[in-house]
Each structure stands twice: as C-alpha cells, then as structure tokens.
C-alpha cells in the first residue's frame, strides 16, 4: 500500500534515528493491519519513521525506530533479546549511495513494497525519494519484517530487519 504522508519530513538525518522495544503505540500517519496464522501485526508509519506492534498467543512486542525527543541512544547495529519463550532479533545498517544509485534503489523499493499485500510505504512531501517503507511476512513460525528509511538529501538509506520467533534450543553437546 502506497500513501503520501501529510506531514513535514521530520527526521532529516539517518544519524538521528533511535531504536526502542516496548514503547506504547505512538500516533500514526498510516497503518496496515495484518493477520498471519497465530499473529496480528500492525505496521505503523509515524511522522518520525516506524513502529511495529506484534501480538501473538503468548504475548506481544512493540518495536519503534524513530527520531525520539530526549533519546540519545543511537540506532544499534544488532539486538538479540529473549521475550518469554520467543527470540527477538533486530539488525540495522546504513547504505550511503551516489545520487544516481539512490534514485535507482528508491524506485526499486517503492515498486516492490507498494505492490506487495504485506507492504506499507509512505512518501513525504517535497521529494519523491523521501519515504519510509515496511514489508512483513510469516514463515516457519516466525514473524519477520524489513524497513527502509530514505534520506535523499544525504544519499543514505537505513535498512532494518527484524525476526520474532519461538526460541530454538541449542543442540545438546
């Protein structure tokens, strides 16, 4: 689903993004509700990036990646946490691209996510390549989502991936 977000582009630098787990739902500019076998997932586009709310039979979680006033915690490269009997894994990276590379990558992502039944992308006024995109899936008992936060003025794309699933015990030695 593609939407134009009716707000100013508020997080104007990739370095301003922060990550948090467990925040209450924040005001959203666009929402996509998804139902997977045994899971309800809500993809939320904020004026300051994204929030994902996951609810499963044994509990839920809330992931927020956004410019959060008062937060000085930078976006981590990776996080792994145990949430009850489930495992939460998050990874992020920043791609720095030339103007031509950025435009090409942005066009690919906008086409991929806007046409996907489990995708949500919001473009910001002022630049066709200022966007936040989210794509979710459920496979093998795990819920996964990917996000892309585009910063055309810097030529940077922040890419995240998250996996929440049943904790798999390590093999006995």
PDB file of C-alpha atoms in Angstrom:
ATOM      1  CA  UNK A   1       0.000   0.000   0.000  1.00  0.00           C
ATOM      2  CA  UNK A   2       1.379   3.388  -1.014  1.00  0.00           C
ATOM      3  CA  UNK A   3       0.354   6.595   0.724  1.00  0.00           C
ATOM      4  CA  UNK A   4       1.507  10.199   0.814  1.00  0.00           C
ATOM      5  CA  UNK A   5       2.090  11.251   4.402  1.00  0.00           C
ATOM      6  CA  UNK A   6       0.542  14.627   5.171  1.00  0.00           C
ATOM      7  CA  UNK A   7       3.292  15.898   7.433  1.00  0.00           C
ATOM      8  CA  UNK A   8       6.631  17.600   7.276  1.00  0.00           C
ATOM      9  CA  UNK A   9       9.657  15.374   6.797  1.00  0.00           C
ATOM     10  CA  UNK A  10      10.768  15.424  10.458  1.00  0.00           C
ATOM     11  CA  UNK A  11      13.683  13.005  10.765  1.00  0.00           C
ATOM     12  CA  UNK A  12      16.042  14.539   8.263  1.00  0.00           C
ATOM     13  CA  UNK A  13      19.216  12.656   9.175  1.00  0.00           C
ATOM     14  CA  UNK A  14      19.840   8.934   9.385  1.00  0.00           C
ATOM     15  CA  UNK A  15      22.057   9.551  12.432  1.00  0.00           C
ATOM     16  CA  UNK A  16      19.016  10.881  14.362  1.00  0.00           C
ATOM     17  CA  UNK A  17      17.204   7.527  14.349  1.00  0.00           C
ATOM     18  CA  UNK A  18      16.921   5.605  17.602  1.00  0.00           C
ATOM     19  CA  UNK A  19      15.555   2.132  18.409  1.00  0.00           C
ATOM     20  CA  UNK A  20      13.375   1.041  21.313  1.00  0.00           C
ATOM     21  CA  UNK A  21      11.471  -2.061  22.293  1.00  0.00           C
ATOM     22  CA  UNK A  22       8.275  -1.949  24.336  1.00  0.00           C
ATOM     23  CA  UNK A  23       7.001   1.592  23.680  1.00  0.00           C
ATOM     24  CA  UNK A  24       3.291   2.292  23.812  1.00  0.00           C
ATOM     25  CA  UNK A  25       1.620   2.913  20.428  1.00  0.00           C
ATOM     26  CA  UNK A  26       2.529   6.341  19.081  1.00  0.00           C
ATOM     27  CA  UNK A  27       0.299   8.477  16.831  1.00  0.00           C
ATOM     28  CA  UNK A  28       0.467   7.030  13.318  1.00  0.00           C
ATOM     29  CA  UNK A  29       0.008   8.704   9.936  1.00  0.00           C
ATOM     30  CA  UNK A  30      -0.678   5.412   8.148  1.00  0.00           C
ATOM     31  CA  UNK A  31      -1.408   1.891   9.413  1.00  0.00           C
ATOM     32  CA  UNK A  32      -1.574  -1.558   7.833  1.00  0.00           C
ATOM     33  CA  UNK A  33      -3.160  -4.341   9.910  1.00  0.00           C
ATOM     34  CA  UNK A  34      -2.065  -7.859   9.001  1.00  0.00           C
ATOM     35  CA  UNK A  35      -3.217 -11.241  10.268  1.00  0.00           C
ATOM     36  CA  UNK A  36      -0.923 -14.190   9.978  1.00  0.00           C
ATOM     37  CA  UNK A  37      -1.507 -17.680  11.345  1.00  0.00           C
ATOM     38  CA  UNK A  38      -1.492 -17.073  15.099  1.00  0.00           C
ATOM     39  CA  UNK A  39      -0.245 -13.479  14.914  1.00  0.00           C
ATOM     40  CA  UNK A  40      -1.618  -9.990  14.476  1.00  0.00           C
ATOM     41  CA  UNK A  41       0.840  -7.436  13.164  1.00  0.00           C
ATOM     42  CA  UNK A  42       0.337  -3.718  12.780  1.00  0.00           C
ATOM     43  CA  UNK A  43       2.750  -1.747  10.600  1.00  0.00           C
ATOM     44  CA  UNK A  44       2.673   1.942  11.560  1.00  0.00           C
ATOM     45  CA  UNK A  45       4.240   4.887   9.747  1.00  0.00           C
ATOM     46  CA  UNK A  46       4.989   7.768  12.086  1.00  0.00           C
ATOM     47  CA  UNK A  47       5.949  11.346  11.374  1.00  0.00           C
ATOM     48  CA  UNK A  48       9.315  10.227  12.690  1.00  0.00           C
ATOM     49  CA  UNK A  49       9.666   6.827  10.949  1.00  0.00           C
ATOM     50  CA  UNK A  50       8.105   3.499  12.027  1.00  0.00           C
ATOM     51  CA  UNK A  51       6.551   1.374  14.733  1.00  0.00           C
ATOM     52  CA  UNK A  52       5.543  -2.287  14.568  1.00  0.00           C
ATOM     53  CA  UNK A  53       3.094  -3.841  17.020  1.00  0.00           C
ATOM     54  CA  UNK A  54       3.044  -7.640  17.183  1.00  0.00           C
ATOM     55  CA  UNK A  55       0.509  -9.641  19.165  1.00  0.00           C
ATOM     56  CA  UNK A  56       0.721 -13.431  19.368  1.00  0.00           C
ATOM     57  CA  UNK A  57      -0.936 -16.043  21.566  1.00  0.00           C
ATOM     58  CA  UNK A  58       1.891 -15.938  24.114  1.00  0.00           C
ATOM     59  CA  UNK A  59       2.407 -12.180  24.207  1.00  0.00           C
ATOM     60  CA  UNK A  60       3.442  -9.291  22.075  1.00  0.00           C
ATOM     61  CA  UNK A  61       6.091  -6.715  21.393  1.00  0.00           C
ATOM     62  CA  UNK A  62       6.411  -3.191  20.112  1.00  0.00           C
ATOM     63  CA  UNK A  63       9.395  -2.021  18.045  1.00  0.00           C
ATOM     64  CA  UNK A  64       9.979   1.657  17.347  1.00  0.00           C
ATOM     65  CA  UNK A  65      12.653   3.122  15.076  1.00  0.00           C
ATOM     66  CA  UNK A  66      12.297   6.881  15.000  1.00  0.00           C
ATOM     67  CA  UNK A  67      13.665  10.246  15.979  1.00  0.00           C
ATOM     68  CA  UNK A  68      12.584  10.278  19.601  1.00  0.00           C
ATOM     69  CA  UNK A  69      12.879  13.534  21.548  1.00  0.00           C
ATOM     70  CA  UNK A  70      15.074  13.078  24.592  1.00  0.00           C
ATOM     71  CA  UNK A  71      16.591   9.825  23.327  1.00  0.00           C
ATOM     72  CA  UNK A  72      20.336   9.764  22.960  1.00  0.00           C
ATOM     73  CA  UNK A  73      20.528   6.037  22.183  1.00  0.00           C
ATOM     74  CA  UNK A  74      21.756   5.610  18.597  1.00  0.00           C
ATOM     75  CA  UNK A  75      20.352   3.018  16.252  1.00  0.00           C
ATOM     76  CA  UNK A  76      22.115  -0.258  17.139  1.00  0.00           C
ATOM     77  CA  UNK A  77      23.677  -2.494  14.507  1.00  0.00           C
ATOM     78  CA  UNK A  78      22.103  -5.513  16.177  1.00  0.00           C
ATOM     79  CA  UNK A  79      19.980  -6.584  19.136  1.00  0.00           C
ATOM     80  CA  UNK A  80      19.017 -10.041  20.347  1.00  0.00           C
ATOM     81  CA  UNK A  81      16.602 -10.430  23.259  1.00  0.00           C
ATOM     82  CA  UNK A  82      14.554 -13.174  24.787  1.00  0.00           C
ATOM     83  CA  UNK A  83      10.862 -12.321  25.078  1.00  0.00           C
ATOM     84  CA  UNK A  84       9.391 -15.115  27.177  1.00  0.00           C
ATOM     85  CA  UNK A  85       9.600 -18.258  25.035  1.00  0.00           C
ATOM     86  CA  UNK A  86      10.368 -16.228  21.920  1.00  0.00           C
ATOM     87  CA  UNK A  87      13.515 -14.702  20.489  1.00  0.00           C
ATOM     88  CA  UNK A  88      13.636 -11.137  19.127  1.00  0.00           C
ATOM     89  CA  UNK A  89      16.404 -10.219  16.698  1.00  0.00           C
ATOM     90  CA  UNK A  90      16.952  -6.787  15.147  1.00  0.00           C
ATOM     91  CA  UNK A  91      19.650  -5.621  12.753  1.00  0.00           C
ATOM     92  CA  UNK A  92      20.261  -2.273  11.062  1.00  0.00           C
ATOM     93  CA  UNK A  93      22.676  -0.857   8.536  1.00  0.00           C
ATOM     94  CA  UNK A  94      23.126   2.425   6.699  1.00  0.00           C
ATOM     95  CA  UNK A  95      23.781   2.400   2.951  1.00  0.00           C
ATOM     96  CA  UNK A  96      25.429   5.519   1.514  1.00  0.00           C
ATOM     97  CA  UNK A  97      24.756   5.841  -2.216  1.00  0.00           C
ATOM     98  CA  UNK A  98      25.537   8.241  -5.037  1.00  0.00           C
ATOM     99  CA  UNK A  99      22.620  10.346  -6.292  1.00  0.00           C
ATOM    100  CA  UNK A 100      22.053   8.019  -9.252  1.00  0.00           C
ATOM    101  CA  UNK A 101      22.340   4.856  -7.137  1.00  0.00           C
ATOM    102  CA  UNK A 102      19.974   6.315  -4.566  1.00  0.00           C
ATOM    103  CA  UNK A 103      17.314   7.182  -7.164  1.00  0.00           C
ATOM    104  CA  UNK A 104      17.501   3.685  -8.688  1.00  0.00           C
ATOM    105  CA  UNK A 105      17.325   1.920  -5.330  1.00  0.00           C
ATOM    106  CA  UNK A 106      14.449   4.154  -4.208  1.00  0.00           C
ATOM    107  CA  UNK A 107      12.445   3.354  -7.361  1.00  0.00           C
ATOM    108  CA  UNK A 108      13.002  -0.399  -6.863  1.00  0.00           C
ATOM    109  CA  UNK A 109      11.906  -0.289  -3.222  1.00  0.00           C
ATOM    110  CA  UNK A 110       8.875   1.900  -3.866  1.00  0.00           C
ATOM    111  CA  UNK A 111       7.692  -0.502  -6.605  1.00  0.00           C
ATOM    112  CA  UNK A 112       8.364  -3.629  -4.520  1.00  0.00           C
ATOM    113  CA  UNK A 113       6.676  -2.505  -1.327  1.00  0.00           C
ATOM    114  CA  UNK A 114       3.737  -0.513  -2.718  1.00  0.00           C
ATOM    115  CA  UNK A 115       2.521  -3.518  -4.760  1.00  0.00           C
ATOM    116  CA  UNK A 116       3.036  -6.117  -2.013  1.00  0.00           C
ATOM    117  CA  UNK A 117      -0.041  -7.237   0.003  1.00  0.00           C
ATOM    118  CA  UNK A 118       2.014  -7.086   3.234  1.00  0.00           C
ATOM    119  CA  UNK A 119       3.786  -3.824   2.409  1.00  0.00           C
ATOM    120  CA  UNK A 120       3.259  -0.238   3.513  1.00  0.00           C
ATOM    121  CA  UNK A 121       5.163   2.735   2.148  1.00  0.00           C
ATOM    122  CA  UNK A 122       4.684   6.400   2.888  1.00  0.00           C
ATOM    123  CA  UNK A 123       6.256   9.182   0.871  1.00  0.00           C
ATOM    124  CA  UNK A 124       6.873  12.604   2.356  1.00  0.00           C
ATOM    125  CA  UNK A 125       6.030  15.875   0.582  1.00  0.00           C
ATOM    126  CA  UNK A 126       8.941  17.654  -1.076  1.00  0.00           C
ATOM    127  CA  UNK A 127      10.918  14.742  -2.512  1.00  0.00           C
ATOM    128  CA  UNK A 128       9.748  11.658  -4.412  1.00  0.00           C
ATOM    129  CA  UNK A 129      12.526   9.674  -2.723  1.00  0.00           C
ATOM    130  CA  UNK A 130      11.850  10.728   0.887  1.00  0.00           C
ATOM    131  CA  UNK A 131       9.989   7.686   2.194  1.00  0.00           C
ATOM    132  CA  UNK A 132       9.617   5.026   4.849  1.00  0.00           C
ATOM    133  CA  UNK A 133       8.737   1.514   3.646  1.00  0.00           C
ATOM    134  CA  UNK A 134       7.823  -1.635   5.575  1.00  0.00           C
ATOM    135  CA  UNK A 135       7.327  -5.220   4.442  1.00  0.00           C
ATOM    136  CA  UNK A 136       6.231  -8.173   6.628  1.00  0.00           C
ATOM    137  CA  UNK A 137       5.940 -11.951   6.336  1.00  0.00           C
ATOM    138  CA  UNK A 138       5.402 -15.048   8.446  1.00  0.00           C
ATOM    139  CA  UNK A 139       7.406 -18.171   7.711  1.00  0.00           C
ATOM    140  CA  UNK A 140       8.115 -21.299   9.722  1.00  0.00           C
ATOM    141  CA  UNK A 141       6.561 -19.962  12.928  1.00  0.00           C
ATOM    142  CA  UNK A 142       8.430 -16.663  12.749  1.00  0.00           C
ATOM    143  CA  UNK A 143       7.202 -13.163  12.008  1.00  0.00           C
ATOM    144  CA  UNK A 144       9.691 -11.053  10.080  1.00  0.00           C
ATOM    145  CA  UNK A 145       9.699  -7.501   8.842  1.00  0.00           C
ATOM    146  CA  UNK A 146      12.051  -5.234   6.961  1.00  0.00           C
ATOM    147  CA  UNK A 147      12.067  -1.472   6.814  1.00  0.00           C
ATOM    148  CA  UNK A 148      13.744   1.167   4.680  1.00  0.00           C
ATOM    149  CA  UNK A 149      14.101   4.808   5.730  1.00  0.00           C
ATOM    150  CA  UNK A 150      15.237   7.052   2.881  1.00  0.00           C
ATOM    151  CA  UNK A 151      17.250  10.245   3.319  1.00  0.00           C
ATOM    152  CA  UNK A 152      17.723  11.640  -0.197  1.00  0.00           C
ATOM    153  CA  UNK A 153      19.453  14.806   0.991  1.00  0.00           C
ATOM    154  CA  UNK A 154      22.242  12.642   2.476  1.00  0.00           C
ATOM    155  CA  UNK A 155      22.098   9.847  -0.092  1.00  0.00           C
ATOM    156  CA  UNK A 156      21.511   7.416   2.781  1.00  0.00           C
ATOM    157  CA  UNK A 157      19.140   4.508   3.187  1.00  0.00           C
ATOM    158  CA  UNK A 158      18.661   2.990   6.642  1.00  0.00           C
ATOM    159  CA  UNK A 159      17.728  -0.686   6.296  1.00  0.00           C
ATOM    160  CA  UNK A 160      16.416  -2.754   9.221  1.00  0.00           C
ATOM    161  CA  UNK A 161      15.333  -6.351   9.573  1.00  0.00           C
ATOM    162  CA  UNK A 162      13.565  -7.976  12.498  1.00  0.00           C
ATOM    163  CA  UNK A 163      12.670 -11.540  13.369  1.00  0.00           C
ATOM    164  CA  UNK A 164      10.446 -12.714  16.229  1.00  0.00           C
ATOM    165  CA  UNK A 165      10.008 -16.417  16.694  1.00  0.00           C
ATOM    166  CA  UNK A 166       9.968 -19.388  19.018  1.00  0.00           C
ATOM    167  CA  UNK A 167      13.223 -19.802  20.829  1.00  0.00           C
ATOM    168  CA  UNK A 168      15.090 -22.755  19.349  1.00  0.00           C
ATOM    169  CA  UNK A 169      17.098 -24.637  21.964  1.00  0.00           C
ATOM    170  CA  UNK A 170      20.780 -25.183  21.247  1.00  0.00           C
ATOM    171  CA  UNK A 171      21.650 -28.787  20.345  1.00  0.00           C
ATOM    172  CA  UNK A 172      22.878 -30.875  23.263  1.00  0.00           C
ATOM    173  CA  UNK A 173      26.627 -31.392  23.234  1.00  0.00           C
TER     174      UNK A 173
END
